[in-house]
Amino acid sequence: MIELLIVIAIILILAAIAVPNLLRSKMAANEASAAASLRQISTANAIYSTVYSIGYAGILANLGPMGGACATVGSNCADLIDSVASGVNPATANPIKSGYKFTYYAPLAVPTIASPNSTFAAVGVPTAFNSTGVKAFCVDHSRNIREDATGAFTTATPVGCTGWP
């Protein structure tokens, strides 16, 4: 009987040590995924601005695949990023992927050749701070990914990641 209690105590001690490390590993994986998603958005926007000659995408869904009212690849659905990151499936302006919510900023929702988007910004913040992640990330037309672990920065502007570290 005592041996069984000792074995149970050892298992509980090991679990108490392992669970926090597992949660930290999951947060690190979510943060890496968020940074990678923003890198994809940045790269897709560079391709988009070259192919369509209207500057950067007006909304995040413009970078995503065909779906809904969009029947062919074009400036409304360039098929450059996946359907989750673009907010196409499920349909949302602020998609959530790997515990991070993404928000996209551009000067014009519908850019044209005469009035192109010359800037953009995209921000990824944890959906549950200190649970799904700690760091917030921002990328803009400079293609530099900035990060903030303080929780002070959660938004950007259409002209970029102004004030981010």
Coordinates of C-alpha atoms in Angstrom, one line a residue:
M1 CA 0.0 0.0 0.0
I2 CA 2.8 2.4 0.9
E3 CA 4.6 1.5 -2.3
L4 CA 1.5 2.5 -4.3
L5 CA 1.3 5.8 -2.6
I6 CA 4.9 6.5 -3.3
V7 CA 4.4 5.6 -7.0
I8 CA 1.4 7.9 -7.2
A9 CA 3.4 10.7 -5.5
I10 CA 6.2 10.4 -8.0
I11 CA 3.8 10.5 -10.9
L12 CA 2.2 13.6 -9.5
I13 CA 5.6 15.3 -9.1
L14 CA 6.6 14.4 -12.6
A15 CA 3.3 15.8 -14.0
A16 CA 3.7 19.0 -12.0
I17 CA 7.1 19.4 -13.6
A18 CA 6.1 18.4 -17.2
V19 CA 2.8 20.3 -17.6
P20 CA 4.2 23.9 -17.4
N21 CA 7.0 23.0 -19.8
L22 CA 4.4 21.5 -22.2
L23 CA 2.4 24.8 -22.1
R24 CA 5.5 26.9 -22.7
S25 CA 6.4 24.7 -25.7
K26 CA 2.9 25.2 -27.1
M27 CA 3.1 29.0 -26.6
A28 CA 6.5 29.0 -28.4
A29 CA 5.0 27.0 -31.3
N30 CA 2.1 29.4 -31.5
E31 CA 4.4 32.4 -31.6
A32 CA 6.6 30.8 -34.3
S33 CA 3.4 30.1 -36.3
A34 CA 2.2 33.7 -35.9
A35 CA 5.6 35.1 -37.1
A36 CA 5.5 32.7 -40.1
S37 CA 2.0 33.7 -41.0
L38 CA 3.0 37.4 -41.0
R39 CA 6.0 36.5 -43.2
Q40 CA 3.6 34.8 -45.6
I41 CA 1.3 37.8 -45.6
S42 CA 4.3 40.1 -46.3
T43 CA 5.7 37.9 -49.1
A44 CA 2.2 37.5 -50.6
N45 CA 1.7 41.2 -50.6
A46 CA 5.0 41.8 -52.4
I47 CA 3.9 39.4 -55.1
Y48 CA 0.4 40.9 -55.2
S49 CA 1.7 44.4 -55.7
T50 CA 3.9 43.3 -58.6
V51 CA 1.3 41.2 -60.4
Y52 CA -1.7 43.4 -60.0
S53 CA -0.1 46.9 -60.2
I54 CA -2.5 48.4 -57.7
G55 CA -0.2 48.3 -54.7
Y56 CA -0.8 46.1 -51.7
A57 CA -4.0 44.2 -51.1
G58 CA -6.9 46.3 -49.7
I59 CA -8.1 43.5 -47.4
L60 CA -6.6 40.3 -46.2
A61 CA -9.1 38.1 -48.1
N62 CA -7.7 39.6 -51.4
L63 CA -4.5 37.5 -50.7
G64 CA -6.5 34.3 -50.1
P65 CA -7.9 31.6 -52.4
M66 CA -11.1 31.6 -54.4
G67 CA -14.3 31.1 -52.5
G68 CA -17.7 32.6 -52.2
A69 CA -18.3 35.3 -54.9
C70 CA -14.7 35.0 -56.2
A71 CA -14.7 32.4 -59.0
T72 CA -11.3 33.1 -60.6
V73 CA -7.8 34.1 -59.4
G74 CA -7.4 37.8 -59.6
S75 CA -6.9 40.9 -57.5
N76 CA -9.9 40.0 -55.4
C77 CA -8.6 36.5 -54.6
A78 CA -5.0 36.1 -55.5
D79 CA -4.5 32.6 -54.0
L80 CA -1.2 33.6 -52.4
I81 CA -2.0 32.5 -48.8
D82 CA -4.1 29.8 -47.2
S83 CA -7.8 30.2 -46.5
V84 CA -7.5 30.4 -42.7
A85 CA -4.8 33.1 -42.6
S86 CA -6.7 35.2 -45.2
G87 CA -10.0 35.0 -43.4
V88 CA -11.7 33.2 -46.3
N89 CA -12.6 30.0 -44.4
P90 CA -14.1 30.7 -41.9
A91 CA -15.1 34.0 -43.4
T92 CA -13.9 36.8 -41.0
A93 CA -12.0 40.1 -41.3
N94 CA -9.8 39.1 -38.3
P95 CA -8.8 35.4 -38.8
I96 CA -7.5 33.3 -35.9
K97 CA -4.8 30.8 -36.5
S98 CA -2.7 28.8 -34.0
G99 CA -4.0 30.9 -31.0
Y100 CA -3.3 34.2 -32.7
K101 CA -5.8 36.8 -34.1
F102 CA -4.6 38.7 -37.2
T103 CA -5.7 42.2 -38.2
Y104 CA -4.8 43.8 -41.5
Y105 CA -4.5 47.5 -42.2
A106 CA -4.3 49.2 -45.6
P107 CA -5.1 52.8 -46.7
L108 CA -7.7 51.7 -49.2
A109 CA -10.0 48.7 -49.1
V110 CA -10.3 48.8 -52.9
P111 CA -7.0 50.1 -54.4
T112 CA -6.8 51.0 -58.1
I113 CA -4.0 51.7 -60.6
A114 CA -4.8 55.4 -60.2
S115 CA -4.9 55.1 -56.4
P116 CA -2.7 52.2 -55.2
N117 CA -2.0 51.1 -51.7
S118 CA 1.7 51.9 -51.1
T119 CA 1.7 50.7 -47.5
F120 CA 0.1 48.1 -45.3
A121 CA 0.5 46.5 -41.9
A122 CA -0.6 43.2 -40.4
V123 CA -0.7 42.4 -36.7
G124 CA -0.9 39.1 -34.8
V125 CA -1.8 39.1 -31.2
P126 CA -2.5 36.1 -28.8
T127 CA -6.1 35.3 -28.4
A128 CA -5.5 34.6 -24.7
F129 CA -2.4 36.4 -23.4
N130 CA 0.0 34.2 -21.5
S131 CA -2.0 31.1 -22.6
T132 CA -1.8 30.9 -26.4
G133 CA 1.2 33.3 -26.5
V134 CA 2.9 36.3 -25.0
K135 CA 4.5 38.1 -27.9
A136 CA 2.6 40.3 -30.4
F137 CA 3.9 40.6 -33.9
C138 CA 3.6 43.3 -36.6
V139 CA 4.8 43.4 -40.3
D140 CA 4.5 46.2 -42.8
H141 CA 5.6 47.2 -46.3
S142 CA 9.2 47.2 -45.0
R143 CA 8.8 43.4 -44.6
N144 CA 10.5 43.6 -41.2
I145 CA 8.7 41.6 -38.5
R146 CA 8.6 43.4 -35.2
E147 CA 7.7 41.8 -31.9
D148 CA 6.5 43.0 -28.5
A149 CA 6.5 40.8 -25.4
T150 CA 5.1 43.5 -23.1
G151 CA 1.5 43.6 -24.4
A152 CA 1.8 47.3 -25.0
F153 CA 1.4 47.0 -28.8
T154 CA -1.6 45.3 -30.2
T155 CA -2.5 47.5 -33.3
A156 CA -0.9 49.3 -36.2
T157 CA -1.9 51.8 -38.8
P158 CA -2.3 51.6 -42.5
V159 CA 1.1 53.3 -42.9
G160 CA 2.9 50.6 -40.9
C161 CA 4.0 49.4 -37.5
T162 CA 4.6 52.9 -36.2
G163 CA 6.2 52.9 -32.7
W164 CA 6.7 49.1 -32.5
P165 CA 10.1 48.0 -31.0

